């Protein structure tokens, strides 16, 4: 029997199924009324994992959701072409192709051979989950100007995947940096 999740138990980053579709909770807000007999409501900002559509919906605290039939499978990134992005399932060595809409902006963080978590819903690939941080080499940045280091100054840098971020002045070309996949910001030296 499928596990049921109460709406009031849904927190940020929870996966749940609503109307036979898997969702990811981006934000959860519980509204408890002050009046007697008032009903506790849960407002969820959620992302449809099949279409990537984001919307908000309010549920009663007692509403129940099924746990989705989602599997995370380790996969390595092979390449991208006009058909989509190709990954190698590390469990059964099957090549899986994800469309551009399934991959989204994740290509900014992917290098050939990078191992990520591929999401499968009912056995079919629907998207991927990146690690919280990735390490990428700086392919181009201007040299920092001596004496221009007060106040935590930054400069633009292009990484090996083509992603452009702001880095501290002391970072040089060829250095590896740690980048947050959630905020797309510099997170430190690798």
Short mmCIF file of C-alpha atoms in Angstrom, two decimals:
data_model
loop_
_atom_site.label_atom_id
_atom_site.label_comp_id
_atom_site.label_asym_id
_atom_site.label_seq_id
_atom_site.Cartn_x
_atom_site.Cartn_y
_atom_site.Cartn_z
CA UNK A 1 0.00 0.00 0.00
CA UNK A 2 1.21 3.48 -0.86
CA UNK A 3 2.38 5.71 1.96
CA UNK A 4 0.13 8.73 2.55
CA UNK A 5 1.52 12.15 3.49
CA UNK A 6 -0.63 14.69 5.37
CA UNK A 7 -0.67 18.15 3.79
CA UNK A 8 0.47 19.65 7.10
CA UNK A 9 3.56 17.39 6.99
CA UNK A 10 4.72 18.66 3.58
CA UNK A 11 7.85 20.78 4.01
CA UNK A 12 10.29 22.43 1.62
CA UNK A 13 11.93 19.86 -0.74
CA UNK A 14 9.25 17.20 -0.07
CA UNK A 15 8.19 15.05 -3.03
CA UNK A 16 4.50 14.11 -3.22
CA UNK A 17 1.85 13.04 -5.71
CA UNK A 18 -1.27 15.13 -6.39
CA UNK A 19 -3.78 14.30 -9.17
CA UNK A 20 -1.55 11.38 -10.31
CA UNK A 21 1.35 13.78 -10.96
CA UNK A 22 4.61 14.05 -9.00
CA UNK A 23 5.34 17.40 -7.36
CA UNK A 24 8.27 19.01 -5.52
CA UNK A 25 7.50 21.44 -2.69
CA UNK A 26 9.35 24.76 -3.08
CA UNK A 27 7.70 26.51 -0.09
CA UNK A 28 5.16 25.49 2.53
CA UNK A 29 3.20 27.92 4.71
CA UNK A 30 0.78 26.81 7.44
CA UNK A 31 -2.07 29.19 8.32
CA UNK A 32 -3.73 28.44 11.65
CA UNK A 33 -6.90 30.45 12.22
CA UNK A 34 -7.49 32.21 15.54
CA UNK A 35 -11.25 31.62 15.48
CA UNK A 36 -12.70 28.53 17.12
CA UNK A 37 -13.59 25.85 14.65
CA UNK A 38 -11.49 27.47 11.96
CA UNK A 39 -9.66 25.10 9.69
CA UNK A 40 -5.87 24.98 9.43
CA UNK A 41 -4.79 25.56 5.84
CA UNK A 42 -1.50 24.73 4.12
CA UNK A 43 -0.38 26.89 1.21
CA UNK A 44 2.13 25.11 -1.03
CA UNK A 45 4.29 26.55 -3.73
CA UNK A 46 5.01 23.47 -5.82
CA UNK A 47 6.72 22.41 -9.05
CA UNK A 48 5.20 19.83 -11.38
CA UNK A 49 8.07 17.38 -12.04
CA UNK A 50 6.69 16.42 -15.46
CA UNK A 51 6.15 19.90 -16.91
CA UNK A 52 8.32 22.06 -14.57
CA UNK A 53 5.31 24.38 -14.10
CA UNK A 54 5.35 26.20 -10.75
CA UNK A 55 2.17 27.29 -8.98
CA UNK A 56 0.64 27.80 -5.55
CA UNK A 57 -2.31 25.89 -4.15
CA UNK A 58 -4.00 25.83 -0.73
CA UNK A 59 -4.97 22.55 0.93
CA UNK A 60 -6.71 21.59 4.18
CA UNK A 61 -4.28 20.32 6.81
CA UNK A 62 -6.02 16.94 6.75
CA UNK A 63 -5.68 16.44 2.95
CA UNK A 64 -3.53 13.46 2.08
CA UNK A 65 -1.05 12.90 -0.74
CA UNK A 66 0.46 9.68 -2.02
CA UNK A 67 4.20 9.23 -2.04
CA UNK A 68 5.23 9.28 -5.72
CA UNK A 69 6.83 6.26 -7.41
CA UNK A 70 10.07 8.15 -7.93
CA UNK A 71 13.47 6.53 -8.17
CA UNK A 72 16.83 8.23 -8.13
CA UNK A 73 19.30 6.43 -10.36
CA UNK A 74 22.98 7.37 -10.64
CA UNK A 75 23.80 8.35 -14.22
CA UNK A 76 26.76 9.90 -16.01
CA UNK A 77 26.39 12.72 -18.50
CA UNK A 78 27.57 11.71 -21.98
CA UNK A 79 26.73 14.53 -24.44
CA UNK A 80 23.97 16.75 -25.84
CA UNK A 81 22.77 16.99 -29.43
CA UNK A 82 19.62 18.00 -31.34
CA UNK A 83 17.70 15.02 -29.85
CA UNK A 84 18.44 16.02 -26.26
CA UNK A 85 20.95 15.24 -23.51
CA UNK A 86 22.21 11.68 -23.22
CA UNK A 87 23.00 9.95 -19.93
CA UNK A 88 24.33 6.49 -19.07
CA UNK A 89 22.37 4.72 -16.32
CA UNK A 90 25.05 3.45 -13.91
CA UNK A 91 22.86 0.53 -12.73
CA UNK A 92 21.99 -1.17 -16.03
CA UNK A 93 24.26 0.75 -18.47
CA UNK A 94 21.29 1.82 -20.58
CA UNK A 95 21.54 5.13 -22.47
CA UNK A 96 18.72 7.50 -21.52
CA UNK A 97 17.83 10.67 -23.44
CA UNK A 98 16.23 13.65 -21.73
CA UNK A 99 14.64 16.49 -23.68
CA UNK A 100 15.77 20.10 -23.29
CA UNK A 101 12.74 20.90 -21.11
CA UNK A 102 13.58 17.99 -18.74
CA UNK A 103 17.20 19.11 -18.33
CA UNK A 104 16.49 22.84 -18.15
CA UNK A 105 19.47 24.96 -17.13
CA UNK A 106 21.33 21.98 -15.59
CA UNK A 107 23.68 21.86 -18.61
CA UNK A 108 25.40 24.94 -17.14
CA UNK A 109 26.80 22.62 -14.45
CA UNK A 110 27.43 19.39 -16.39
CA UNK A 111 30.74 18.13 -17.76
CA UNK A 112 31.22 14.91 -19.71
CA UNK A 113 31.37 12.00 -17.29
CA UNK A 114 29.78 13.90 -14.39
CA UNK A 115 27.70 11.62 -12.17
CA UNK A 116 24.27 13.00 -11.24
CA UNK A 117 20.99 11.58 -9.93
CA UNK A 118 18.45 10.88 -12.68
CA UNK A 119 14.80 10.98 -11.57
CA UNK A 120 12.51 8.25 -12.89
CA UNK A 121 8.73 8.34 -12.42
CA UNK A 122 7.01 4.98 -12.96
CA UNK A 123 10.23 3.76 -14.61
CA UNK A 124 10.53 6.62 -17.14
CA UNK A 125 13.16 9.39 -16.87
CA UNK A 126 11.59 12.79 -16.09
CA UNK A 127 14.50 14.95 -14.97
CA UNK A 128 17.68 15.12 -12.96
CA UNK A 129 18.85 16.22 -9.58
CA UNK A 130 22.14 18.06 -9.35
CA UNK A 131 24.40 17.97 -6.30
CA UNK A 132 24.23 21.08 -4.10
CA UNK A 133 27.67 22.22 -5.31
CA UNK A 134 29.75 21.46 -8.42
CA UNK A 135 33.43 22.13 -9.08
CA UNK A 136 34.25 23.83 -12.39
CA UNK A 137 37.42 25.37 -13.82
CA UNK A 138 37.55 29.07 -14.71
CA UNK A 139 38.16 29.29 -18.47
CA UNK A 140 38.29 33.09 -18.69
CA UNK A 141 38.50 35.99 -16.29
CA UNK A 142 40.33 39.31 -16.18
CA UNK A 143 43.30 39.55 -13.79
CA UNK A 144 42.53 41.26 -10.49
CA UNK A 145 43.90 44.79 -10.12
CA UNK A 146 46.29 45.22 -7.19
CA UNK A 147 44.84 47.44 -4.48
CA UNK A 148 41.29 46.91 -5.70
CA UNK A 149 40.41 44.37 -3.02
CA UNK A 150 38.52 46.43 -0.46
CA UNK A 151 34.91 45.64 0.29
CA UNK A 152 34.81 42.11 -1.12
CA UNK A 153 34.99 43.15 -4.77
CA UNK A 154 34.12 40.64 -7.49
CA UNK A 155 34.71 40.25 -11.21
CA UNK A 156 32.96 38.26 -13.96
CA UNK A 157 34.33 34.80 -14.83
CA UNK A 158 33.36 32.30 -17.51
CA UNK A 159 33.51 28.67 -16.43
CA UNK A 160 34.38 25.65 -18.57
CA UNK A 161 30.68 24.92 -19.23
CA UNK A 162 30.04 28.48 -20.45
CA UNK A 163 28.31 29.58 -17.24
CA UNK A 164 29.15 33.15 -16.21
CA UNK A 165 29.37 33.96 -12.50
CA UNK A 166 30.97 36.61 -10.26
CA UNK A 167 34.12 35.55 -8.42
CA UNK A 168 36.48 37.31 -5.97
CA UNK A 169 39.38 39.26 -7.49
CA UNK A 170 42.02 36.69 -6.40
CA UNK A 171 40.59 33.90 -8.62
CA UNK A 172 42.74 33.24 -11.72
CA UNK A 173 42.12 31.46 -15.02
CA UNK A 174 42.49 27.68 -14.74
CA UNK A 175 41.56 27.61 -11.03
CA UNK A 176 38.71 25.34 -9.94
CA UNK A 177 35.84 26.97 -8.09
CA UNK A 178 32.86 25.59 -6.19
CA UNK A 179 29.49 26.82 -7.51
CA UNK A 180 26.06 26.47 -5.88
CA UNK A 181 23.65 24.77 -8.31
CA UNK A 182 20.68 26.36 -6.52
CA UNK A 183 21.76 30.03 -6.51
CA UNK A 184 24.36 29.89 -9.35
CA UNK A 185 26.80 31.77 -7.08
CA UNK A 186 30.50 31.33 -6.24
CA UNK A 187 30.80 29.21 -3.08
CA UNK A 188 34.57 28.99 -2.64
CA UNK A 189 37.72 27.54 -4.09
CA UNK A 190 37.59 23.85 -4.98
#
